[in-house]
Short mmCIF file of C-alpha atoms and ligand atoms in Angstrom, two decimals:
data_model
loop_
_atom_site.label_atom_id
_atom_site.label_comp_id
_atom_site.label_asym_id
_atom_site.label_seq_id
_atom_site.Cartn_x
_atom_site.Cartn_y
_atom_site.Cartn_z
CA MET A 1 4.53 -14.18 5.85
CA ALA A 2 5.49 -12.75 9.11
CA LYS A 3 5.82 -15.07 12.10
CA ALA A 4 4.37 -14.82 15.42
CA GLU A 5 7.70 -13.95 17.07
CA SER A 6 8.33 -11.17 14.62
CA GLU A 7 7.66 -7.44 15.45
CA TYR A 8 5.39 -5.25 13.49
CA LYS A 9 5.30 -1.42 13.24
CA LEU A 10 2.30 -0.26 14.60
CA PHE A 11 0.31 1.91 12.69
CA GLN A 12 -2.75 3.18 14.67
CA GLY A 13 -3.52 6.20 12.44
CA CYS A 14 -4.73 9.81 13.13
CA THR A 15 -8.02 8.99 14.45
CA ILE A 16 -7.24 6.41 17.05
CA GLY A 17 -3.99 8.18 18.25
CA ASN A 18 -5.04 11.67 18.39
CA ARG A 19 -8.77 11.33 18.85
CA ILE A 20 -9.82 8.06 20.29
CA PRO A 21 -7.02 6.80 21.89
CA PHE A 22 -8.62 4.23 24.11
CA ILE A 23 -9.07 2.05 21.10
CA GLU A 24 -5.30 1.69 21.12
CA VAL A 25 -5.57 0.70 24.69
CA SER A 26 -7.44 -2.33 24.09
CA SER A 27 -5.45 -3.20 20.92
CA ARG A 28 -2.23 -3.20 22.75
CA LYS A 29 -3.67 -5.37 25.52
CA VAL A 30 -5.01 -7.78 23.28
CA PHE A 31 -1.74 -8.11 21.26
CA ASP A 32 0.32 -8.56 24.47
CA LYS A 33 -1.92 -11.39 25.56
CA LEU A 34 -1.72 -12.91 22.28
CA GLY A 35 2.21 -12.63 22.01
CA ILE A 36 1.71 -10.05 19.12
CA LYS A 37 4.94 -7.73 19.20
CA THR A 38 4.91 -4.23 17.84
CA SER A 39 7.01 -0.98 17.88
CA GLU A 40 6.60 2.88 17.22
CA GLY A 41 7.31 4.75 14.17
CA PRO A 42 7.35 8.54 13.16
CA PHE A 43 4.66 7.87 10.70
CA ALA A 44 2.77 10.86 9.18
CA CYS A 45 -0.90 10.55 8.03
CA CYS A 46 -1.36 7.37 5.96
CA PRO A 47 -2.93 9.42 4.25
CA ASP A 48 -6.89 9.05 4.23
CA PRO A 49 -7.93 7.22 1.05
CA VAL A 50 -11.23 8.96 1.11
CA GLY A 51 -10.11 12.55 1.83
CA PHE A 52 -6.53 13.26 0.82
CA ASN A 53 -6.72 11.01 -2.34
CA ALA A 54 -9.67 12.95 -3.38
CA VAL A 55 -7.89 16.06 -3.10
CA ASP A 56 -4.50 14.97 -5.00
CA HIS A 57 -3.82 11.48 -5.92
CA THR A 58 -0.14 11.93 -6.76
CA SER A 59 0.37 13.69 -3.07
CA TRP A 60 -1.49 10.72 -1.75
CA LEU A 61 0.68 7.99 -3.28
CA ALA A 62 3.78 9.82 -2.25
CA MET A 63 2.87 10.43 1.28
CA ALA A 64 1.81 6.92 1.62
CA ALA A 65 5.39 5.57 -0.04
CA ARG A 66 7.09 7.86 2.53
CA ASN A 67 5.47 5.83 5.41
CA LEU A 68 6.17 2.75 3.82
CA THR A 69 9.86 3.58 3.55
CA ILE A 70 10.03 4.14 7.46
CA ALA A 71 8.92 0.40 7.92
CA GLU A 72 11.19 -0.69 5.08
CA GLN A 73 14.12 0.78 6.79
CA GLU A 74 13.70 -1.52 9.73
CA GLY A 75 12.54 -4.56 7.60
CA LYS A 76 9.44 -4.79 9.39
CA ASP A 77 5.78 -5.21 8.23
CA ILE A 78 3.06 -2.84 9.31
CA VAL A 79 0.15 -3.81 11.42
CA SER A 80 -2.66 -1.18 10.94
CA LEU A 81 -5.55 -0.63 13.39
CA CYS A 82 -7.69 1.17 10.91
CA ASN A 83 -9.38 0.40 7.79
CA GLY A 84 -8.42 3.54 5.96
CA CYS A 85 -4.89 3.51 6.84
CA PHE A 86 -4.83 -0.14 5.88
CA GLN A 87 -6.25 0.52 2.47
CA THR A 88 -3.86 3.37 1.52
CA LEU A 89 -0.99 1.52 2.60
CA LYS A 90 -1.76 -1.73 1.15
CA ALA A 91 -2.93 -0.32 -2.11
CA VAL A 92 -0.11 2.22 -2.66
CA ASN A 93 2.40 -0.80 -1.64
CA HIS A 94 0.63 -2.89 -4.31
CA GLU A 95 0.63 -0.17 -7.02
CA LEU A 96 4.07 0.93 -6.61
CA LYS A 97 5.13 -2.91 -6.74
CA HIS A 98 3.49 -3.60 -9.81
CA ASN A 99 3.64 -0.31 -11.84
CA GLU A 100 7.40 0.44 -12.56
CA HIS A 101 6.44 3.75 -14.18
CA GLU A 102 4.46 4.94 -11.25
CA LYS A 103 7.15 3.91 -8.89
CA GLU A 104 9.70 5.92 -10.79
CA LYS A 105 7.53 8.97 -10.61
CA ILE A 106 7.07 8.61 -6.88
CA ASN A 107 10.81 7.70 -6.04
CA ASP A 108 11.72 10.70 -8.04
CA ILE A 109 9.66 12.91 -5.67
CA LEU A 110 11.16 11.11 -2.55
CA LYS A 111 14.67 11.84 -3.57
CA THR A 112 14.05 15.25 -2.45
CA VAL A 113 13.81 13.82 1.08
CA LYS A 114 16.75 11.29 0.46
CA ARG A 115 14.05 8.22 0.69
CA GLU A 116 13.36 5.45 -1.73
CA PHE A 117 10.51 3.03 -2.18
CA LYS A 118 11.46 -0.39 -2.51
CA GLY A 119 8.68 -2.74 -2.04
CA SER A 120 10.07 -4.75 0.50
CA ILE A 121 7.59 -5.09 3.26
CA SER A 122 3.85 -6.29 3.71
CA VAL A 123 0.94 -4.13 5.28
CA LYS A 124 -1.67 -6.27 7.38
CA HIS A 125 -5.06 -5.37 9.10
CA PHE A 126 -4.94 -6.43 12.69
CA VAL A 127 -8.18 -8.74 11.96
CA GLU A 128 -5.87 -10.48 9.59
CA VAL A 129 -3.19 -10.77 12.28
CA LEU A 130 -5.47 -11.83 15.19
CA TYR A 131 -7.13 -14.47 12.61
CA ASP A 132 -3.44 -15.85 11.86
CA VAL A 133 -2.91 -16.34 15.47
CA GLY A 134 -5.74 -19.08 15.34
CA ILE A 135 -9.09 -19.34 16.82
CA ASP A 136 -8.26 -22.08 19.11
CA LYS A 137 -5.40 -20.17 20.66
CA ILE A 138 -7.68 -17.36 21.11
CA LYS A 139 -10.23 -19.40 22.86
CA GLU A 140 -7.59 -20.47 25.53
CA HIS A 141 -7.51 -16.79 26.64
CA VAL A 142 -11.27 -16.32 27.15
CA LYS A 143 -12.23 -15.95 30.68
CA ASN A 144 -15.41 -14.12 30.10
CA ASP A 145 -17.64 -15.76 27.81
CA PHE A 146 -20.10 -13.94 25.49
CA SER A 147 -22.59 -16.71 25.06
CA GLY A 148 -25.93 -15.50 24.07
CA LEU A 149 -24.79 -12.10 22.80
CA LYS A 150 -25.99 -11.26 19.36
CA VAL A 151 -23.60 -9.39 17.57
CA ALA A 152 -23.90 -7.36 13.99
CA CYS A 153 -20.34 -7.58 12.55
CA HIS A 154 -19.49 -4.72 10.43
CA THR A 155 -16.20 -4.98 8.56
CA GLY A 156 -16.48 -1.66 6.95
CA CYS A 157 -15.59 -1.11 3.20
CA HIS A 158 -11.94 -0.73 3.08
CA TYR A 159 -11.13 -3.85 5.16
CA ASN A 160 -11.33 -6.09 2.25
CA ARG A 161 -12.22 -3.90 -1.15
CA PRO A 162 -11.06 -3.65 -3.75
CA SER A 163 -10.35 -7.36 -3.55
CA GLU A 164 -8.18 -7.94 -6.16
CA ILE A 165 -5.53 -5.83 -4.28
CA MET A 166 -6.49 -6.26 -0.60
CA GLN A 167 -6.96 -10.01 -0.51
CA THR A 168 -7.92 -9.78 3.16
CA ASP A 169 -11.11 -11.72 2.84
CA ASP A 170 -14.03 -12.57 0.76
CA PRO A 171 -15.05 -9.19 -0.76
CA MET A 172 -18.71 -9.47 -0.15
CA LYS A 173 -18.80 -12.25 2.33
CA PRO A 174 -16.05 -11.77 4.89
CA LYS A 175 -15.66 -14.41 7.36
CA LYS A 176 -12.87 -13.57 9.52
CA LEU A 177 -14.52 -11.17 11.62
CA ARG A 178 -17.49 -13.43 12.13
CA GLU A 179 -15.19 -16.16 13.32
CA LEU A 180 -13.14 -14.00 15.87
CA VAL A 181 -16.72 -12.80 17.17
CA ALA A 182 -17.57 -16.48 17.61
CA ALA A 183 -14.35 -17.28 19.36
CA VAL A 184 -15.41 -15.30 22.48
CA GLY A 185 -18.61 -17.16 22.41
CA ALA A 186 -20.78 -14.53 20.86
CA THR A 187 -23.19 -15.23 17.85
CA PRO A 188 -22.68 -13.21 14.70
CA VAL A 189 -26.45 -12.48 13.20
CA ASP A 190 -27.08 -12.53 9.51
CA TYR A 191 -28.51 -9.36 8.52
CA GLU A 192 -29.57 -7.96 5.09
CA GLU A 193 -27.13 -4.78 5.21
CA GLU A 194 -24.14 -6.47 6.53
CA MET A 195 -22.05 -4.90 3.48
CA LEU A 196 -23.52 -1.75 3.66
CA CYS A 197 -21.15 1.17 4.12
CA CYS A 198 -21.56 3.10 7.57
CA GLY A 199 -21.84 6.14 5.45
CA ALA A 200 -19.03 8.20 6.67
CA GLY A 201 -17.48 9.02 3.35
CA VAL A 202 -20.61 10.93 2.06
CA GLY A 203 -20.90 12.84 5.19
CA ASN A 204 -17.63 14.74 4.16
CA ALA A 205 -20.02 16.24 1.56
CA GLU A 206 -23.30 16.21 3.24
CA GLU A 207 -24.80 14.82 6.54
CA ALA A 208 -28.37 13.79 5.58
CA PRO A 209 -27.36 11.07 3.08
CA SER A 210 -24.76 9.99 5.56
CA MET A 211 -27.39 9.85 8.35
CA GLN A 212 -29.80 7.93 6.04
CA VAL A 213 -27.33 5.30 5.17
CA LEU A 214 -26.31 4.75 8.90
CA ALA A 215 -29.94 4.54 9.83
CA ASN A 216 -30.47 1.91 7.28
CA LYS A 217 -27.74 -0.25 8.55
CA PHE A 218 -28.99 -0.05 12.21
CA ASN A 219 -32.43 -1.00 11.33
CA SER A 220 -31.43 -3.88 9.51
CA ALA A 221 -29.20 -5.08 12.22
CA LEU A 222 -31.80 -4.55 14.88
CA ASP A 223 -34.37 -6.11 12.85
CA ALA A 224 -32.07 -9.21 12.82
CA GLY A 225 -31.90 -9.10 16.64
CA ALA A 226 -28.59 -7.70 17.17
CA GLU A 227 -27.64 -6.25 20.48
CA ILE A 228 -24.33 -4.61 19.66
CA PHE A 229 -22.21 -3.77 16.67
CA VAL A 230 -18.52 -4.83 16.46
CA VAL A 231 -16.30 -2.76 14.22
CA VAL A 232 -12.61 -2.77 13.20
CA CYS A 233 -12.21 0.74 11.88
CA PRO A 234 -12.14 4.04 13.75
CA ALA A 235 -13.96 5.83 11.10
CA CYS A 236 -16.94 3.54 11.08
CA PHE A 237 -16.70 3.65 14.81
CA GLN A 238 -17.00 7.18 15.20
CA GLN A 239 -19.59 7.40 12.76
CA MET A 240 -21.66 4.58 14.55
CA ASP A 241 -21.08 5.80 18.02
CA THR A 242 -21.43 9.44 17.80
CA ASN A 243 -24.33 9.84 15.42
CA GLN A 244 -27.10 7.69 16.73
CA LYS A 245 -29.36 10.66 17.67
CA LYS A 246 -28.98 12.42 14.21
CA ALA A 247 -29.35 9.04 12.30
CA GLY A 248 -32.45 8.40 14.54
CA GLU A 249 -33.80 11.88 13.89
CA GLN A 250 -33.43 11.59 10.05
CA SER A 251 -35.54 8.26 10.32
CA ASN A 252 -37.93 8.57 12.80
CA ASN A 253 -36.08 6.15 15.18
CA GLU A 254 -34.38 6.24 18.49
CA PHE A 255 -31.10 4.28 18.33
CA LYS A 256 -29.41 3.14 21.42
CA ILE A 257 -26.71 0.43 20.25
CA PRO A 258 -23.56 -0.17 21.81
CA ILE A 259 -20.63 -0.04 19.45
CA LEU A 260 -17.47 -2.04 20.41
CA TYR A 261 -14.20 -2.27 18.86
CA LEU A 262 -13.16 -5.90 18.20
CA THR A 263 -10.35 -5.31 20.29
CA GLU A 264 -12.58 -4.25 23.11
CA LEU A 265 -14.70 -7.21 23.00
CA PHE A 266 -11.57 -9.34 23.21
CA ALA A 267 -10.14 -7.57 26.20
CA LEU A 268 -13.22 -8.01 28.02
CA ALA A 269 -13.29 -11.59 27.05
CA PHE A 270 -9.73 -11.75 28.27
CA GLY A 271 -10.70 -10.38 31.66
CA GLU A 272 -9.86 -6.81 31.34
CA ASN A 273 -11.68 -4.30 33.45
CA PRO A 274 -14.05 -1.88 31.48
CA ASP A 275 -12.40 1.01 33.49
CA ASP A 276 -8.80 0.38 32.27
CA LEU A 277 -10.21 0.05 28.73
CA GLY A 278 -11.64 3.75 28.62
CA LEU A 279 -14.89 2.56 27.72
CA LYS A 280 -16.49 5.39 29.53
CA PHE A 281 -15.45 7.55 26.53
CA HIS A 282 -17.82 5.67 24.23
CA ARG A 283 -20.69 8.15 23.35
CA SER A 284 -23.17 5.48 23.10
CA ARG A 285 -23.62 3.95 26.59
CA LEU A 286 -22.47 0.36 27.32
CA THR A 287 -23.80 0.21 30.80
CA SER A 288 -26.75 -2.30 30.32
CA PHE A 289 -24.56 -4.34 28.03
CA LEU A 290 -21.67 -4.66 30.47
CA GLU A 291 -24.00 -5.30 33.45
CA LYS A 292 -25.83 -8.18 31.43
CA PHE A 293 -22.37 -9.77 31.34
CA GLY A 294 -21.51 -9.29 35.00
CA PHE A 295 -19.20 -6.28 34.27
CA LYS A 296 -19.30 -3.47 37.15
CA MET B 1 -24.76 21.82 -27.93
CA VAL B 2 -22.86 18.85 -26.31
CA LYS B 3 -19.22 19.27 -26.39
CA VAL B 4 -16.48 16.73 -26.34
CA ASP B 5 -13.38 17.99 -24.33
CA TYR B 6 -10.63 16.09 -25.47
CA GLU B 7 -8.13 17.14 -22.96
CA PHE B 8 -10.58 15.92 -20.08
CA ARG B 9 -10.98 12.85 -22.18
CA LYS B 10 -7.15 12.21 -22.48
CA LYS B 11 -6.71 12.66 -18.88
CA ILE B 12 -9.50 10.00 -17.91
CA MET B 13 -8.03 7.64 -20.28
CA ASP B 14 -4.29 8.04 -18.93
CA ALA B 15 -5.42 7.42 -15.50
CA HIS B 16 -7.34 4.37 -16.37
CA ILE B 17 -4.00 2.60 -17.43
CA ILE B 18 -5.69 -0.77 -18.11
CA ASP B 19 -8.04 1.27 -20.61
CA THR B 20 -11.12 -0.83 -19.92
CA LEU B 21 -13.43 1.97 -19.70
CA LYS B 22 -14.78 1.46 -23.14
CA TYR B 23 -15.84 -1.88 -22.30
CA CYS B 24 -18.61 -0.28 -20.00
CA TYR B 25 -21.73 -1.74 -21.69
CA GLN B 26 -24.10 0.55 -19.43
CA CYS B 27 -25.57 -2.46 -17.51
CA ASN B 28 -26.21 -0.43 -14.52
CA ARG B 29 -24.98 -3.03 -12.15
CA CYS B 30 -22.82 -0.37 -10.42
CA THR B 31 -25.78 2.03 -9.81
CA ASP B 32 -27.85 -0.79 -8.53
CA VAL B 33 -25.51 -1.69 -5.85
CA CYS B 34 -24.46 1.86 -4.93
CA PRO B 35 -25.55 2.86 -1.58
CA ILE B 36 -25.87 6.78 -2.46
CA ALA B 37 -27.40 5.88 -5.94
CA THR B 38 -30.05 4.07 -3.92
CA ILE B 39 -31.02 6.76 -1.40
CA ALA B 40 -30.40 9.93 -3.77
CA PRO B 41 -31.22 8.38 -7.28
CA ASN B 42 -31.46 11.85 -8.85
CA ARG B 43 -28.40 13.35 -7.44
CA TYR B 44 -25.80 10.49 -7.90
CA ASN B 45 -25.28 7.92 -10.37
CA PRO B 46 -22.12 6.11 -10.97
CA ARG B 47 -23.12 4.66 -14.41
CA SER B 48 -23.68 7.89 -16.06
CA LEU B 49 -20.50 9.40 -14.47
CA ILE B 50 -18.50 6.64 -16.22
CA LEU B 51 -20.29 7.26 -19.59
CA ASN B 52 -19.80 11.05 -19.40
CA SER B 53 -16.16 10.57 -18.46
CA PHE B 54 -15.54 8.15 -21.33
CA LEU B 55 -17.25 10.27 -23.73
CA GLY B 56 -15.29 13.12 -22.68
CA LEU B 57 -18.47 15.29 -21.73
CA LYS B 58 -16.64 17.28 -19.30
CA SER B 59 -19.46 19.99 -19.18
CA ALA B 60 -22.15 17.35 -18.39
CA ILE B 61 -20.14 16.60 -15.14
CA PHE B 62 -18.53 19.76 -14.10
CA GLU B 63 -21.31 22.20 -15.04
CA ASN B 64 -23.92 20.45 -12.95
CA GLU B 65 -24.82 22.84 -10.23
CA ASP B 66 -25.22 20.21 -7.52
CA ASN B 67 -21.67 18.99 -6.77
CA PHE B 68 -22.95 15.98 -5.17
CA PHE B 69 -23.07 14.69 -8.73
CA ILE B 70 -19.27 14.06 -8.02
CA TRP B 71 -18.86 14.23 -4.42
CA GLY B 72 -21.84 12.14 -3.37
CA CYS B 73 -19.79 8.81 -3.59
CA THR B 74 -19.00 7.22 -0.19
CA VAL B 75 -16.04 5.58 -1.50
CA CYS B 76 -17.47 1.96 -0.35
CA ASP B 77 -15.75 0.21 -3.51
CA THR B 78 -18.86 -1.76 -4.04
CA CYS B 79 -19.17 -0.64 -7.66
CA ASP B 80 -15.57 -1.81 -8.41
CA GLU B 81 -16.53 -5.03 -7.09
CA VAL B 82 -19.48 -5.79 -8.95
CA CYS B 83 -18.55 -4.49 -12.44
CA PRO B 84 -18.73 -7.27 -14.96
CA GLN B 85 -16.29 -5.60 -16.94
CA LYS B 86 -13.74 -5.01 -14.18
CA ILE B 87 -13.84 -1.39 -14.51
CA GLU B 88 -12.20 0.53 -11.69
CA LEU B 89 -14.79 2.89 -11.47
CA THR B 90 -13.49 4.71 -8.21
CA GLU B 91 -10.17 5.31 -9.84
CA VAL B 92 -12.14 7.39 -12.36
CA PHE B 93 -13.66 9.09 -9.68
CA THR B 94 -10.62 10.00 -7.96
CA VAL B 95 -9.55 11.83 -11.34
CA LEU B 96 -12.95 13.56 -11.31
CA LYS B 97 -12.57 14.47 -7.66
CA ASN B 98 -8.99 16.01 -8.10
CA MET B 99 -10.22 18.00 -10.96
CA SER B 100 -13.07 19.43 -8.98
CA ILE B 101 -10.78 20.43 -6.09
CA ALA B 102 -8.41 22.05 -8.67
CA GLU B 103 -11.19 24.13 -9.77
CA GLY B 104 -11.95 25.26 -6.26
CA LYS B 105 -15.30 23.33 -6.31
CA GLY B 106 -14.73 20.57 -3.67
CA PRO B 107 -16.54 20.43 -0.28
CA GLU B 108 -14.70 22.41 2.35
CA TYR B 109 -13.85 19.27 4.33
CA TYR B 110 -11.54 17.93 1.70
CA THR B 111 -9.28 20.99 1.58
CA THR B 112 -9.39 21.48 5.26
CA GLN B 113 -8.10 18.20 5.83
CA ALA B 114 -5.40 18.36 3.28
CA THR B 115 -4.07 21.70 4.87
CA ALA B 116 -4.12 20.05 8.41
CA ILE B 117 -1.76 17.26 6.82
CA TYR B 118 0.38 19.80 5.02
CA GLU B 119 0.85 21.70 8.26
CA SER B 120 1.29 19.03 10.80
CA GLY B 121 1.80 15.70 9.20
CA LYS B 122 -1.37 14.51 10.26
CA ALA B 123 -5.18 14.75 9.25
CA ILE B 124 -5.82 15.11 13.13
CA PRO B 125 -2.86 16.99 14.88
CA SER B 126 -1.95 16.05 18.29
CA GLN B 127 -3.36 18.08 20.90
CA PRO B 128 -2.48 18.57 24.76
CA ALA B 129 -5.66 17.28 25.89
CA ILE B 130 -5.59 13.92 24.11
CA GLU B 131 -1.71 13.69 24.80
CA ARG B 132 -2.50 13.80 28.45
CA ARG B 133 -5.36 11.25 28.19
CA ARG B 134 -2.86 8.90 26.38
CA GLU B 135 -0.34 9.33 29.29
CA GLN B 136 -3.07 8.52 31.92
CA MET B 137 -4.07 5.47 29.82
CA SER B 138 -0.39 4.44 29.94
CA LEU B 139 0.04 4.88 26.09
CA PRO B 140 3.26 5.63 24.65
CA GLN B 141 3.69 9.23 23.21
CA ILE B 142 3.12 9.24 19.40
CA GLU B 143 6.66 9.96 17.67
CA PRO B 144 5.88 12.86 15.69
CA PRO B 145 6.54 12.73 11.88
CA ASN B 146 9.09 14.92 10.41
CA VAL B 147 6.78 17.89 8.92
CA GLU B 148 9.62 19.50 7.05
CA GLU B 149 10.07 16.31 5.04
CA VAL B 150 6.12 16.23 4.56
CA GLN B 151 6.21 19.69 3.33
CA LYS B 152 9.07 19.15 0.68
CA ILE B 153 7.17 16.23 -0.78
CA LEU B 154 3.92 18.11 -0.85
CA ASN B 155 5.61 21.10 -2.51
CA GLN B 156 7.04 18.82 -4.98
CA THR B 157 3.77 17.56 -5.86
CA LYS B 158 2.40 21.20 -5.82
CA LEU B 159 -0.08 20.12 -3.15
CA ASN B 160 0.85 23.56 -1.63
CA THR B 161 -0.62 25.51 -4.78
CA ILE B 162 -3.85 23.38 -4.84
CA ILE B 163 -4.61 24.26 -1.03
CA ASN B 164 -3.05 27.86 -1.43
CA LYS B 165 -0.53 27.37 1.18
S1 SF4 C 1 -21.21 -2.10 -13.59
FE1 SF4 C 1 -19.50 -1.70 -15.14
S2 SF4 C 1 -20.01 -2.24 -17.22
FE2 SF4 C 1 -22.04 -2.00 -15.94
S3 SF4 C 1 -22.62 0.26 -16.17
FE3 SF4 C 1 -21.22 0.22 -14.13
S4 SF4 C 1 -19.17 0.49 -15.20
FE4 SF4 C 1 -20.32 0.01 -16.98
S1 SF4 C 2 -17.56 3.64 -4.43
FE1 SF4 C 2 -18.97 5.33 -4.70
S2 SF4 C 2 -20.00 5.18 -6.76
FE2 SF4 C 2 -19.22 3.18 -6.26
S3 SF4 C 2 -20.99 2.06 -5.30
FE3 SF4 C 2 -19.67 3.16 -3.46
S4 SF4 C 2 -20.88 5.12 -3.33
FE4 SF4 C 2 -21.31 4.13 -5.19
#
């Protein structure tokens, strides 16, 4: 297990790095505060476990293995800011470590670029890394308490499934995100559809069912009294933050729900200024939520 | 007449290394929990996909006019989690999707994304506007991947022919 002092290779992924980099801002600030060290690497796409794996499984394995060898060269574990990258890298690492035949096949491919997968590092989700810092230590940094805030936690599917490989948390009743949200004073609500997918995956094929799944998710959380969603995956974030109007039209609702990344909630709790976090780039307005808690 | 496609059946069995597929007893748990089968029961059904795959009934899967029959899966991995027989359904579905793509029947999104990865190394290539925004927010530059290496790997796996590059 990586120690708090050791350094991770940061894997922000294509979506955060090249589309919504403000998520990376809050992540880095929170990591700094908690003494989690990271460094960069010339990583390619993880690649996408929903998209690219569906196109060609072997290409998906080989590309992921290549990324893993970059971290292996430095002997450092990877911390992912994204569920998708996390699932790909962790699942491929696991597959190649446990399947000699598959490993040989992939290493044969990697030979053309003079690389070799060894299976010498681990891959972590940032939620695990924050959780391992310790709830008490996190509490010490809280300057703005979110008492009274009712939160719908959404871990997203690839955070902890398939559980036999991922081993991040309980597969159908994850607790780490809930405890982390509670650490800054907020209250995670129980809602019927907590484990329901955000619907982004099916959206690659067709929009209407994707919006229906999202609307069901939103309605269930609102019924339970949730004021905001807290998410830990950029694909879920984008699906929830940018599609509220469409999901509303699909289901005769009007959704206006703030969607926060866990690291944004933490950064605000640790005393960061909303402007420095790029919160203005959210599509779903945060104004009333921020005002309620005294941020300007 | 229903025709068993043995070549197809072998592909499915090969991919499913642990060979548990034959233990599916059609209990329907997978379909009960599937969020897509719930909202579109006539268009998507993981239980019947598993049955047809195991039986080698390729035509029942691929000659369905509605490709949502394969591509409706939102890859939430819930079915894998609840299957009492520990069948890794989504691994089977990956084989089906790969075959659908190879036959040129997949949704456009997938080949577009694969092309971006082939050409730039990233599903979402870097853009000047985002690079500027990163700089304004004091984020470090993203180290570019070695695209030549990426392409060598993907030529080796023949992705270039799958996406016609
Ligand atoms: S849950 Fe498993 S055993 Fe039951 S029908 Fe689905 S695949 Fe078959
Ligand atoms: S992974 Fe696909 S088939 Fe399985 S429950 Fe989720 S949407 Fe349904």
